[in-house]
Amino acid sequence: QMLRLIHTTTAVQRKNVGASGPEKYTEAFIKKQIEEFNLGKRHLANMMGEDPETFTQEDIDRSIAYLFPSGLFDKRARPMMKHPTEIFPEQRKIQWREDGRPFHFLFYTGKQSYYSLMHETYENLLNAQKYQDQLIAQDLPFQKEKSNLAGSRWLTKIELEEMLLEKLSDDDYSRFIQLLEKLMALPCSDIEEKYIEKFSKEVPVQMQKVVIEPLQHDERGVAFSTGEGTRKTARAMAVVYDNGSGKMTVNGTDILHYFPVLQDREQLLFPFQFLDRIGKHDMVCTVSGGGRSAQAGAIRLACARALRSFVTEKEVEFMRQAGLLTVDPRVKERKKPGQEGARRKFTWKKR
Amino acid sequence: DHGFGLPTSARGCLSSVSSQDVPTPEKPRAVFHTSESDPAKHTEHHEGRHYSIPLQEVKAVFPHGLPYRFQQQIQTFNEACVMVRRPALELLTYLGSSNLAHPAVRYVIYGERGTGKTMTLCHVIHYCSRQGWLVLHIPDAHLWVKNCRELLQSSYNKDRLDQPLQASAWLKNFKTSNEHFLREIKTQKKYTWGKQESTEEGRPLGEVVEQGLARVRSASDAVGVVLKELKQQSHRGSFRLLVAVDGVNALWGRTTLRKEDKSPVSPEELTLVYNLRKMMRNDWSGGAVVTTLSQTGSLFKPSSAYLPQELLGKEGFDALDPFVPILVPNYSPREFESCYGYYLERRWLQHEKARTEDGKAELQFLSGSNPRQLDRLAGPL
C-alpha cells in the first residue's frame, strides 16, 4: 500500500530559505571584491589629491567621513570602505573534492579543526614529557621559567571559534584549556612556547595608572592643588589650600549662602571628614551648570581629586573604595516616543 | 569669679568631662557659665560665656520679646541662658557711658540671618531693665505692617488707619513689663477718647493703657499717646527711656496691607508706624534708641540683603541717619565652643558621635558657625 499524499498546506512545501545558512562566498567573488577595493582606493586617492601608492586605511576612513558625513550615532552604521577580508566574514571553503571525498581525515567527526587541534596539542604535550624524561635521565637540572606571569590570558571560546571557523561547545572549550594548562605546567622548551603563544593573549594593563599631581606652591608658600569634577551637567573646579581654617568659598560666596540646604553642605563635608581634615584646608572653587544637588556632587568630586595630592596612596585607595573618586555616571534618561517620560507609560485604558 | 579659663583649658576640661560617665555638675558649668546674672557687670572677661536669667525676670522683662525658638529652649531646659557676646558688650559700654543730656543716640544692630541680633537686643533690654530704665520694646515691627485683619479708619486723623488688634496686644505686654513706671508717670494733657471717655491731666499713664485695652477701637491712639508722653517726659529727665525696636526696617519699607479699594497702604498711613517713626527721631534726650534690622520678616527684600543701606532703603537710612552701626558676626571659634559645651552639658546633643572632636568639627563646618544653623542642627541630634 502506497502512502498517499494527504492534503497539506503550501507552507510546508515552501522551501525553507533561512535554514540553509548564510550565503557562501566563492573564492572568485572574494578576489573580485579585493580588486575592486584596490581600484576604488586609487580612485579615492586621486579624488582627494593624494598619492595612490601611499594611501593607508586611516586616510581612506578620513576621506570617506569627509565625503559622506553622517550623523548616525552607531559607528558601524556609517558608510565605510574597508578591505573585503574585514567586511565578509571568513568562511569555510568546500571541504571535499569533486568526487565527494573530504580532504581532512577527521572530516566525519564533525568538528575536524577542533579535533585536529587537540591532537596537535597532545602531540606537543608528549614531546615535552619525552624531553623532561630525557633531562631526568641525563640528570640535568631543568629550569621552570615562568614566562607568562600574570599578563596573559587564554583565548575566549568566541575567539577560539573564530580561529577554528566552527562552533564549539563549552565542554570542548574547557577540555582544550585544560590541555593547555597541563602543557604549561611542564618545563617547556622554546618550541612549545611558540605554540602556546598562539593561544594566549596579553591582558592589557589593569587600570590606567592615575597620575596624582604633586603639590604646587603659590606666592605665599602655601601648598595647594586643583581638581575637577562633574556630575550630571555641572562642572566644578576646586583649589584646595593647605594650612587653612576650613573656610570654603564657592563662586565668590560662602558655602552657607550658596548652599542653604544642609544636604549639599554635607556632600561638601564628606571628603574632608573622611580624611579627618575638616578644619585644615581652605577651598576656593568655581562651579557652573546643573542644579543644586548636581553642583554639590561635582564640587565633592573635585575636592576629593584635589585632596589626593595631600594624602598617602593608601588613603587614596580608601577614598576610591569609598566612592569619593568615582564619577557618577547617572544622567537624565532620554524620553522615548510612545511613552510619557523615560519610563512612565501613558495611562492604560482598557478600551 | 570662676571665669579664668582660657580656651585650651576649656577644651581640656571638656574632654576630661566627656571621658567620665557622670560628670560633676559644678565643673563644666564653671567653664561656659558665669554666675553674673547682672548684665551691668559683664565685661570682656565674660565674653563667650552664658549667664542665666531667673525665670520670673524673664516673664516680667520679656513678655513678648524673645525669639520663638529661644522660648522653646527656655521651656525645655527650664532656664534662660544667654551668651555674652562682643557686640552686646560694646552696646552696654556705650549705653553705660552715654550722656543723657545729649539727644538720644541711635544704635542699629545689623548682621546676616541668624547671627543673634534679636538676642543681643534682649541682652541690652535686660541690662536696661536692671538699671531701672523704662523699656519700650516693640518685638517685631514687621507684625504691624503685614497680615493685619482689621484696619479701621483713625478717628484722630482721617487719612490714617488704625490697627486695633496689634495695638491692644502690644499694650498688654507693655503693661506687664513696666508696671511700676506706669503708676508713677503722669499725663500732662487731657486726652479725649470719643464722646464720653477722657483722661484728665495728671492721671497715671496706666489709665491710658487701661483705656486702650478696654476700648479696642482707640488702642492705636492710646499707643500714640503713650509714646508722646514718654518722649516728652524723658526729655525732662525723671527717668531714662530705652526704645528697643526689632525689625526697624519695616517702618520704612512697603506693607502688604490694602485698603478696601485695593490700593496699597504705605507705612505713613498707619497710626502705629507713624507714631513710632516720631520716636525714632533724635529730637529728644534722656535715653537711647536701639534697633535691629531683620531680613526674615521684611517684605520685598532679597534674602541676601543685610546691610543697613539695603534693608532700610533711602528713606529709612535718611531718617535714621546719624546712627551707630553694630555688626553681629557669626560665632567665633571660642563662642562656638561655648555654645557646643552648653548643649552638651544640658544633654541636648544625644548622639554619641556628637560628643567627639570630629562631631564638633562636623557641626562647626555644617553650621558655618551660624547660631541659628547650629541650633537647628543640634535639634534632631
XYZ file of C-alpha atoms in Angstrom:
732
model
C 0.000 0.000 0.000
C 1.373 3.315 -1.016
C 1.243 6.227 1.259
C -0.782 8.775 -0.446
C -0.010 12.411 -0.036
C -2.838 13.777 2.031
C -3.796 17.350 1.545
C -1.152 19.551 3.165
C -0.660 23.276 3.377
C 1.534 25.108 0.967
C 3.596 26.401 3.816
C 5.166 23.011 4.390
C 6.036 22.630 0.728
C 7.655 26.011 0.510
C 11.416 25.831 0.647
C 12.794 26.929 3.987
C 15.234 29.504 2.739
C 16.615 30.616 6.057
C 17.686 27.140 7.144
C 20.372 26.766 4.536
C 22.613 29.217 6.380
C 24.338 32.404 5.265
C 25.330 32.701 1.656
C 28.601 31.204 0.749
C 31.004 33.481 -1.000
C 33.062 31.828 -3.687
C 36.755 32.491 -3.877
C 36.381 34.177 -7.236
C 33.846 36.548 -5.699
C 36.190 37.491 -2.911
C 39.042 38.034 -5.328
C 36.896 40.284 -7.444
C 35.922 42.284 -4.377
C 39.568 42.739 -3.455
C 40.416 44.015 -6.919
C 37.511 46.397 -6.823
C 38.602 47.628 -3.413
C 42.133 48.361 -4.609
C 40.887 50.179 -7.659
C 38.478 52.151 -5.558
C 41.304 53.035 -3.202
C 43.308 54.505 -6.044
C 40.308 56.441 -7.333
C 39.687 57.804 -3.877
C 43.314 58.851 -3.537
C 43.100 60.675 -6.848
C 39.891 62.377 -5.789
C 41.402 63.569 -2.548
C 44.519 64.723 -4.336
C 46.851 62.373 -2.519
C 49.381 59.835 -3.685
C 47.685 56.485 -4.566
C 50.769 54.499 -3.612
C 50.927 55.694 -0.010
C 47.210 55.781 0.758
C 46.644 53.984 4.071
C 43.450 52.665 5.655
C 43.332 55.655 8.009
C 43.392 58.014 5.049
C 40.545 56.038 3.484
C 38.494 56.360 6.665
C 39.147 60.075 6.850
C 38.216 60.627 3.228
C 35.005 58.627 3.499
C 33.997 60.521 6.631
C 34.657 63.750 4.766
C 32.822 62.784 1.578
C 29.858 61.088 3.273
C 29.219 62.886 6.524
C 26.731 61.031 8.654
C 25.030 61.955 11.897
C 24.269 58.407 12.960
C 25.370 57.543 16.439
C 26.458 53.963 15.799
C 29.825 53.934 14.093
C 29.059 50.639 12.472
C 26.056 52.116 10.651
C 28.058 54.856 8.966
C 29.412 54.455 5.439
C 32.711 52.611 5.458
C 35.223 51.340 2.951
C 37.372 48.530 4.182
C 39.287 45.604 2.811
C 36.914 42.740 1.837
C 38.519 40.362 4.292
C 37.338 42.641 7.091
C 33.845 43.003 5.731
C 32.998 39.489 4.532
C 33.269 37.014 7.395
C 35.694 34.174 6.920
C 34.009 31.071 5.739
C 34.967 27.534 5.373
C 35.932 26.602 1.895
C 34.448 23.473 0.464
C 35.993 20.661 2.386
C 35.753 17.872 -0.115
C 36.966 17.009 -3.547
C 34.837 16.801 -6.657
C 34.240 13.124 -6.132
C 32.886 13.807 -2.650
C 35.963 12.671 -0.744
C 36.894 15.019 2.077
C 40.380 16.474 2.349
C 40.816 16.174 6.094
C 40.946 12.746 7.724
C 38.821 13.924 10.632
C 36.064 15.396 8.462
C 33.466 12.892 9.569
C 33.906 13.749 13.268
C 32.002 16.924 12.521
C 34.460 19.191 14.317
C 37.537 18.492 12.262
C 39.618 21.524 13.148
C 38.847 21.158 16.844
C 39.930 17.530 16.992
C 42.986 18.179 14.884
C 43.916 20.972 17.244
C 43.506 18.656 20.232
C 45.692 16.062 18.525
C 48.402 18.634 17.861
C 48.368 19.924 21.383
C 48.561 16.428 22.790
C 51.469 15.699 20.497
C 53.294 18.706 21.876
C 52.497 17.553 25.373
C 54.002 14.147 24.699
C 57.084 15.808 23.227
C 57.505 17.899 26.305
C 57.164 14.857 28.551
C 59.726 12.994 26.486
C 62.084 15.951 26.764
C 61.542 16.019 30.516
C 62.300 12.278 30.756
C 65.435 12.849 28.765
C 66.559 15.557 31.119
C 65.851 13.422 34.161
C 67.748 10.547 32.551
C 70.699 12.826 31.932
C 70.424 14.308 35.424
C 70.394 17.767 34.060
C 68.584 20.400 36.049
C 65.543 21.648 34.195
C 64.528 25.208 34.576
C 60.994 26.206 35.062
C 60.745 29.643 33.614
C 57.592 31.393 34.366
C 57.242 33.355 31.202
C 53.596 34.275 31.464
C 53.389 35.751 34.900
C 50.045 37.392 35.104
C 49.854 39.430 31.973
C 48.257 36.906 29.672
C 45.085 35.003 29.384
C 43.843 32.147 27.211
C 41.679 32.817 24.169
C 37.997 33.031 24.966
C 35.594 30.499 23.484
C 34.369 33.013 20.927
C 37.885 33.842 19.837
C 38.702 30.159 19.507
C 35.578 29.620 17.423
C 36.661 32.418 15.147
C 40.074 30.875 14.798
C 38.752 27.402 14.003
C 35.769 28.595 11.953
C 33.437 26.105 13.551
C 31.146 26.002 16.530
C 32.404 24.643 19.835
C 30.596 23.595 22.931
C 31.548 24.743 26.397
C 32.737 21.262 27.276
C 35.096 21.132 24.271
C 36.470 24.503 25.111
C 37.141 23.606 28.727
C 38.895 20.397 27.702
C 41.142 22.328 25.366
C 42.034 24.835 28.047
C 42.802 22.015 30.496
C 45.197 20.511 27.981
C 46.919 23.826 27.503
C 47.261 24.289 31.253
C 48.797 20.833 31.551
C 51.216 21.678 28.805
C 52.099 24.915 30.537
C 52.825 23.118 33.787
C 55.666 21.062 32.277
C 59.075 22.570 31.719
C 58.555 23.715 28.150
C 61.208 24.273 25.606
C 61.079 27.035 23.070
C 59.019 25.135 20.520
C 56.147 24.615 22.875
C 56.278 28.212 23.992
C 55.827 29.383 20.447
C 52.876 27.046 20.097
C 51.332 28.249 23.334
C 51.729 31.889 22.388
C 49.274 31.276 19.563
C 46.564 30.677 22.151
C 47.370 33.269 24.739
C 46.652 36.960 24.748
C 48.178 39.808 26.597
C 45.961 41.235 29.250
C 46.094 44.983 28.906
C 47.277 46.943 31.917
C 44.521 46.722 34.521
C 43.899 50.276 35.316
C 45.405 53.273 33.681
C 47.692 54.368 36.438
C 46.136 57.608 37.504
C 48.859 60.126 37.893
C 48.500 62.036 41.119
C 49.807 65.519 40.573
C 52.333 66.802 43.052
C 51.532 69.761 45.245
C 52.041 73.190 43.807
C 53.026 76.219 45.845
C 51.716 79.703 45.335
C 53.397 83.036 46.092
C 52.881 82.906 49.820
C 54.434 79.483 50.004
C 51.177 77.733 50.784
C 50.784 74.332 49.167
C 47.703 73.892 47.056
C 46.297 71.547 44.456
C 43.454 71.633 41.966
C 40.855 69.121 40.949
C 37.937 68.974 38.567
C 34.662 67.228 38.997
C 31.451 66.664 37.065
C 28.007 65.426 37.950
C 25.041 65.373 35.593
C 25.565 68.708 33.830
C 27.526 70.536 36.490
C 31.237 71.233 36.086
C 33.344 72.256 39.042
C 36.944 73.245 39.516
C 38.274 73.310 43.056
C 41.528 74.609 44.531
C 42.380 73.269 47.959
C 44.933 75.201 50.041
C 46.901 73.816 52.925
C 47.296 75.391 56.388
C 43.769 76.684 56.286
C 40.953 77.111 58.734
C 38.154 75.317 56.957
C 36.823 78.285 55.007
C 35.064 77.312 51.809
C 34.128 79.679 49.004
C 32.021 78.828 46.006
C 31.880 81.257 43.093
C 32.875 84.010 45.452
C 30.249 83.351 48.132
C 30.423 81.411 51.351
C 29.019 77.882 51.289
C 26.499 78.827 53.938
C 24.965 81.291 51.500
C 25.445 79.329 48.323
C 24.056 76.073 49.703
C 21.287 76.894 52.158
C 20.292 73.245 52.207
C 22.043 71.036 54.736
C 22.267 68.098 52.347
C 24.538 69.962 49.937
C 26.844 71.070 52.731
C 27.069 67.509 53.958
C 28.190 66.468 50.489
C 30.955 69.054 50.614
C 31.958 67.933 54.071
C 32.319 64.277 53.137
C 35.828 64.207 51.560
C 37.329 66.219 54.405
C 35.585 64.284 57.099
C 36.694 61.009 55.566
C 40.306 62.085 55.759
C 39.886 63.751 59.169
C 40.986 67.062 57.768
C 37.936 69.190 58.407
C 39.467 72.395 59.680
C 42.817 72.114 57.974
C 42.157 73.129 54.412
C 40.738 76.170 52.694
C 38.876 75.739 49.469
C 38.047 78.068 46.642
C 36.040 76.721 43.776
C 34.019 77.672 40.740
C 31.031 75.737 39.553
C 28.573 76.109 36.709
C 25.693 74.222 35.210
C 23.429 71.624 36.693
C 21.201 72.117 39.692
C 21.774 72.433 43.400
C 22.459 68.794 44.059
C 24.498 68.272 40.905
C 26.741 71.213 41.750
C 27.288 69.844 45.241
C 28.233 66.433 43.829
C 30.566 67.988 41.287
C 32.367 70.026 43.933
C 32.663 66.965 46.129
C 34.388 65.047 43.344
C 36.652 67.981 42.550
C 37.682 68.301 46.215
C 38.368 64.595 46.528
C 40.561 64.691 43.439
C 42.422 67.723 44.712
C 42.963 66.128 48.114
C 44.723 63.151 46.556
C 47.903 65.182 46.334
C 47.893 65.825 50.071
C 47.366 62.272 51.107
C 49.205 58.890 51.100
C 48.485 56.262 48.467
C 46.776 54.006 50.918
C 44.304 56.724 51.774
C 43.760 57.360 48.076
C 42.820 53.699 47.794
C 40.453 54.094 50.736
C 38.885 57.097 49.075
C 38.458 55.175 45.864
C 36.749 52.354 47.694
C 34.532 54.805 49.498
C 33.399 56.041 46.111
C 34.728 59.546 46.504
C 36.778 59.424 43.324
C 34.249 57.796 41.015
C 32.395 59.892 38.508
C 28.672 59.361 38.951
C 27.519 58.111 35.531
C 23.828 58.762 36.118
C 22.397 61.291 33.705
C 18.890 62.155 32.719
C 17.411 59.326 30.705
C 16.028 60.097 27.316
C 12.287 60.323 26.793
C 11.025 57.636 24.452
C 8.272 58.045 21.844
C 5.050 56.348 22.776
C 5.710 56.956 26.453
C 5.107 59.989 28.533
C 8.542 60.098 30.038
C 11.612 57.932 30.151
C 9.840 55.144 31.965
C 6.321 56.356 32.580
C 3.845 54.996 30.073
C 0.610 56.670 29.134
C -2.407 55.806 31.192
C -3.569 52.377 30.200
C -7.190 52.345 29.140
C -8.861 49.052 28.906
C -10.948 50.154 25.949
C 34.514 84.719 89.953
C 35.110 81.466 88.128
C 35.874 82.885 84.792
C 39.607 82.427 84.392
C 39.562 79.601 81.867
C 41.467 80.063 78.632
C 40.180 78.244 75.556
C 42.791 75.481 75.848
C 41.901 74.663 79.390
C 38.262 74.831 78.449
C 38.814 72.176 75.849
C 40.854 70.105 78.239
C 38.125 70.381 80.807
C 35.527 69.371 78.299
C 37.435 66.347 77.063
C 38.005 65.171 80.578
C 34.352 65.678 81.252
C 33.304 63.681 78.230
C 35.547 60.786 79.210
C 33.847 60.433 82.561
C 30.454 58.893 82.630
C 28.823 61.031 85.268
C 30.326 64.494 85.196
C 30.234 66.573 88.314
C 27.675 69.309 87.731
C 29.923 72.051 89.056
C 32.975 71.773 86.819
C 31.545 72.229 83.299
C 29.225 74.953 84.491
C 32.182 76.934 85.615
C 33.725 76.988 82.204
C 30.897 78.106 79.993
C 28.784 79.816 82.554
C 29.086 82.833 84.722
C 27.264 83.415 87.872
C 26.997 87.083 86.980
C 23.364 87.494 86.256
C 23.598 91.230 86.199
C 24.450 92.427 82.713
C 25.886 95.581 84.171
C 28.854 93.679 85.461
C 29.553 91.808 82.245
C 32.966 92.621 80.827
C 35.215 91.166 78.145
C 36.228 88.638 80.689
C 32.817 87.114 80.375
C 32.838 87.046 76.622
C 31.655 83.746 75.256
C 30.043 82.638 78.460
C 26.411 82.025 79.221
C 24.599 83.712 82.034
C 21.177 82.717 83.183
C 18.208 84.938 83.832
C 15.796 83.885 86.575
C 12.523 82.751 85.115
C 10.378 85.314 86.909
C 12.501 88.061 85.484
C 12.077 86.571 82.071
C 8.333 86.740 82.378
C 8.448 90.259 83.705
C 11.004 91.789 81.393
C 10.341 89.871 78.184
C 6.639 89.232 77.865
C 6.924 89.422 74.133
C 10.470 89.964 73.099
C 12.261 86.668 72.800
C 12.550 84.685 69.588
C 10.203 81.732 69.419
C 12.896 79.100 69.345
C 14.542 80.615 72.369
C 11.289 80.477 74.254
C 11.011 76.801 73.409
C 14.553 76.320 74.622
C 13.707 78.015 77.906
C 10.805 75.659 78.355
C 12.941 72.627 77.580
C 15.914 73.492 79.718
C 13.906 75.212 82.423
C 16.337 78.070 82.420
C 17.101 81.024 80.201
C 20.772 81.154 79.307
C 22.042 83.951 77.128
C 25.549 84.104 75.723
C 27.567 87.232 76.320
C 28.952 88.359 73.011
C 31.124 91.220 71.912
C 28.515 93.352 70.107
C 26.336 93.279 73.197
C 29.246 94.237 75.405
C 30.037 97.111 73.070
C 26.498 98.359 73.255
C 26.442 98.070 77.006
C 29.594 100.136 77.359
C 28.162 102.796 75.092
C 24.925 102.881 76.998
C 26.668 102.986 80.298
C 28.860 105.880 79.295
C 26.264 107.790 77.315
C 25.497 111.320 78.345
C 21.780 111.554 78.875
C 21.651 115.262 78.327
C 22.543 114.820 74.709
C 19.946 113.797 72.131
C 19.240 110.111 72.088
C 21.835 108.118 70.233
C 20.508 105.570 67.783
C 22.139 102.193 67.512
C 21.397 99.857 64.649
C 22.257 96.211 65.125
C 22.674 94.505 61.803
C 24.077 91.241 60.556
C 23.378 88.204 58.485
C 20.422 85.975 59.099
C 20.519 84.041 62.286
C 23.584 85.616 63.853
C 21.910 86.715 67.071
C 20.707 90.278 66.595
C 17.481 89.787 68.488
C 19.325 88.052 71.306
C 21.729 90.961 71.529
C 18.777 93.280 71.749
C 17.292 91.203 74.542
C 20.565 91.282 76.408
C 20.586 95.065 76.207
C 16.969 95.243 77.326
C 17.740 93.085 80.315
C 20.595 95.363 81.233
C 18.456 98.444 80.940
C 15.631 96.990 82.952
C 18.082 96.045 85.667
C 19.420 99.554 85.604
C 15.943 100.885 86.040
C 15.275 102.327 82.637
C 11.854 102.322 81.109
C 11.961 99.877 78.269
C 9.766 100.473 75.284
C 10.131 97.213 73.427
C 8.474 96.550 70.119
C 9.145 92.875 69.477
C 8.779 92.929 65.733
C 7.769 95.950 63.742
C 7.019 93.692 60.804
C 3.955 92.397 62.626
C 2.468 95.859 62.298
C 2.856 96.104 58.547
C 1.652 92.742 57.383
C -1.057 90.173 57.964
C -3.405 92.616 59.576
C -7.027 91.610 59.603
C -8.758 94.710 60.796
C -7.979 98.160 59.611
C -10.094 100.942 60.988
C -10.087 104.460 59.867
C -8.496 106.506 62.560
C -10.817 108.828 64.435
C -7.982 111.190 65.222
C -6.819 111.762 61.682
C -8.969 110.928 58.702
C -6.090 109.802 56.447
C -4.630 107.264 58.760
C -5.561 103.711 59.517
C -5.741 102.040 62.878
C -4.769 98.545 63.845
C -6.685 97.692 66.977
C -5.552 94.098 67.400
C -1.862 94.689 67.199
C -2.082 97.813 69.298
C -4.001 96.108 72.081
C -1.646 93.133 72.103
C 1.310 95.423 72.437
C -0.305 97.467 75.170
C -0.971 94.337 77.176
C 2.638 93.275 77.005
C 3.861 96.769 77.703
C 1.782 96.797 80.838
C 3.351 93.615 82.195
C 6.855 94.795 81.565
C 6.700 98.273 83.037
C 4.027 98.246 85.690
C 5.652 100.384 88.319
C 6.561 103.065 85.821
C 3.035 103.312 84.606
C 1.899 104.190 88.086
C 4.449 106.899 88.539
C 4.344 108.739 85.241
C 1.564 111.250 84.946
C -0.079 112.576 81.835
C 0.421 116.190 81.000
C -2.522 116.849 78.791
C -6.112 115.957 78.634
C -6.968 113.289 76.118
C -10.469 112.597 74.847
C -11.300 109.173 73.600
C -14.589 109.725 71.942
C -17.782 111.198 73.320
C -17.734 110.182 76.926
C -14.324 108.894 77.861
C -11.442 111.148 78.546
C -8.317 111.091 80.586
C -7.594 114.111 82.760
C -4.298 115.746 83.169
C -2.164 114.339 85.877
C -3.555 110.852 85.824
C -1.090 107.950 85.824
C -0.194 106.624 82.439
C -1.539 103.270 83.468
C -5.004 104.654 82.961
C -4.271 105.469 79.355
C -3.127 101.921 78.874
C -6.257 100.573 80.554
C -8.331 102.786 78.348
C -6.608 101.419 75.283
C -7.139 97.869 76.432
C -10.739 98.395 77.337
C -11.725 100.283 74.223
C -10.023 98.376 71.494
C -11.079 100.876 68.917
C -8.923 103.551 70.370
C -5.986 101.274 71.178
C -3.758 102.702 68.480
C -4.430 106.213 69.671
C -3.594 105.083 73.186
C -0.287 103.802 71.912
C 0.357 107.130 70.248
C -0.413 108.960 73.465
C 1.890 106.723 75.478
C 4.734 107.279 73.086
C 4.276 111.039 73.057
C 4.115 111.278 76.806
C 7.162 109.158 77.335
C 9.139 111.157 74.846
C 8.230 114.455 76.466
C 8.867 113.282 79.952
C 12.150 111.550 79.399
C 13.299 114.851 77.982
C 12.758 116.253 81.434
C 14.956 113.609 82.923
C 12.787 111.951 85.509
C 13.554 108.554 84.091
C 15.591 107.065 81.320
C 13.913 105.679 78.286
C 15.118 102.912 76.076
C 13.331 102.445 72.791
C 14.047 98.977 71.505
C 12.631 98.085 68.133
C 13.200 94.797 66.405
C 12.897 94.831 62.652
C 13.039 98.575 62.316
C 13.320 98.336 58.541
C 9.611 97.595 58.485
C 8.855 101.182 59.348
C 10.204 102.465 56.065
C 9.529 99.621 53.705
C 6.311 98.650 52.000
C 3.323 96.943 53.511
C 1.243 94.036 52.323
C -1.926 95.680 53.554
C -4.546 97.079 51.275
C -7.382 99.442 51.794
C -10.921 98.479 50.933
C -10.495 99.833 47.435
C -7.487 97.538 46.958
C -4.992 100.346 46.884
C -1.789 99.597 48.750
C -1.190 101.162 52.097
C 2.039 102.986 52.668
C 3.542 102.846 56.130
C 2.882 106.501 56.933
C -0.827 105.854 56.771
C -0.693 103.522 59.736
C -1.005 105.249 63.076
C 1.278 102.883 64.882
C 4.025 103.242 62.336
C 3.638 106.992 62.190
C 3.955 107.357 65.918
C 6.882 105.041 66.088
C 8.713 106.970 63.447
C 8.354 110.040 65.585
C 10.077 108.166 68.393
C 12.917 107.242 66.096
C 13.893 110.838 65.538
C 16.618 112.027 67.803
C 14.906 115.202 68.899
C 14.558 114.015 72.468
C 17.121 113.255 75.108
C 17.389 111.188 78.198
C 17.638 107.784 76.698
C 18.734 105.727 73.745
C 17.269 104.015 70.745
C 18.459 100.524 69.987
C 17.117 98.911 66.848
C 17.643 95.748 64.897
C 17.402 95.167 61.200
C 15.740 91.987 60.197
C 15.561 90.401 56.806
C 13.441 87.430 57.810
C 10.216 89.329 58.279
C 10.945 92.032 55.772
C 8.797 92.419 52.753
C 10.017 92.668 49.216
C 13.676 92.493 50.048
C 16.085 89.851 48.744
C 17.279 87.276 51.204
C 20.905 88.161 50.772
C 20.427 91.742 51.934
C 21.684 92.502 55.400
C 23.377 95.886 55.283
C 21.529 98.885 56.694
C 21.508 100.670 53.358
C 19.845 97.763 51.605
C 17.269 96.939 54.199
C 16.291 100.426 55.295
C 16.026 101.908 51.866
C 16.860 105.506 51.146
C 14.028 106.914 53.226
C 14.810 104.899 56.278
C 18.501 105.500 56.039
C 17.999 109.244 55.868
C 15.574 109.167 58.740
C 17.937 107.234 60.947
C 20.965 108.922 59.542
C 23.449 109.569 62.276
C 23.405 106.159 63.894
C 25.942 103.813 65.370
C 26.014 100.588 63.391
C 26.829 97.420 65.258
C 27.613 94.319 63.277
C 26.803 90.944 64.790
C 29.002 88.278 63.226
C 28.725 84.504 63.335
C 30.195 82.669 66.291
C 33.919 82.977 66.767
C 35.632 79.657 67.477
C 35.545 80.382 71.174
C 31.870 81.263 71.165
C 31.145 78.177 69.129
C 32.896 76.018 71.691
C 30.960 77.674 74.440
C 27.639 77.047 72.726
C 28.599 73.479 71.956
C 29.681 72.944 75.521
C 26.406 74.339 76.770
C 24.374 71.973 74.617
C 26.496 69.059 75.702
C 26.197 69.937 79.307
C 22.423 70.240 79.101
C 22.435 66.864 77.321
C 20.783 68.370 74.308
C 23.166 66.533 71.950
C 22.221 62.929 72.420
C 24.090 61.359 69.518
C 27.298 59.583 70.612
C 29.268 60.935 67.698
C 28.225 64.465 68.583
C 30.380 64.258 71.691
C 33.590 63.552 69.814
C 36.010 66.099 68.432
C 35.105 65.011 64.933
C 31.472 65.577 65.671
C 32.249 69.050 66.879
C 34.261 69.831 63.771
C 31.437 68.480 61.657
C 28.890 70.645 63.445
C 31.082 73.662 63.033
C 31.519 73.044 59.334
C 27.897 72.278 58.599
C 26.511 75.183 60.561
C 29.179 77.569 59.320
C 29.351 78.876 62.899
C 25.954 80.448 62.385
C 23.994 80.359 65.640
C 20.645 79.656 64.043
C 22.017 76.862 61.863
C 23.746 75.339 64.849
C 20.556 75.469 66.845
C 18.577 73.827 64.081
C 21.273 71.199 63.528
C 21.556 70.326 67.167
C 17.801 69.897 67.434
C 17.437 66.452 65.905
C 20.702 65.160 67.363
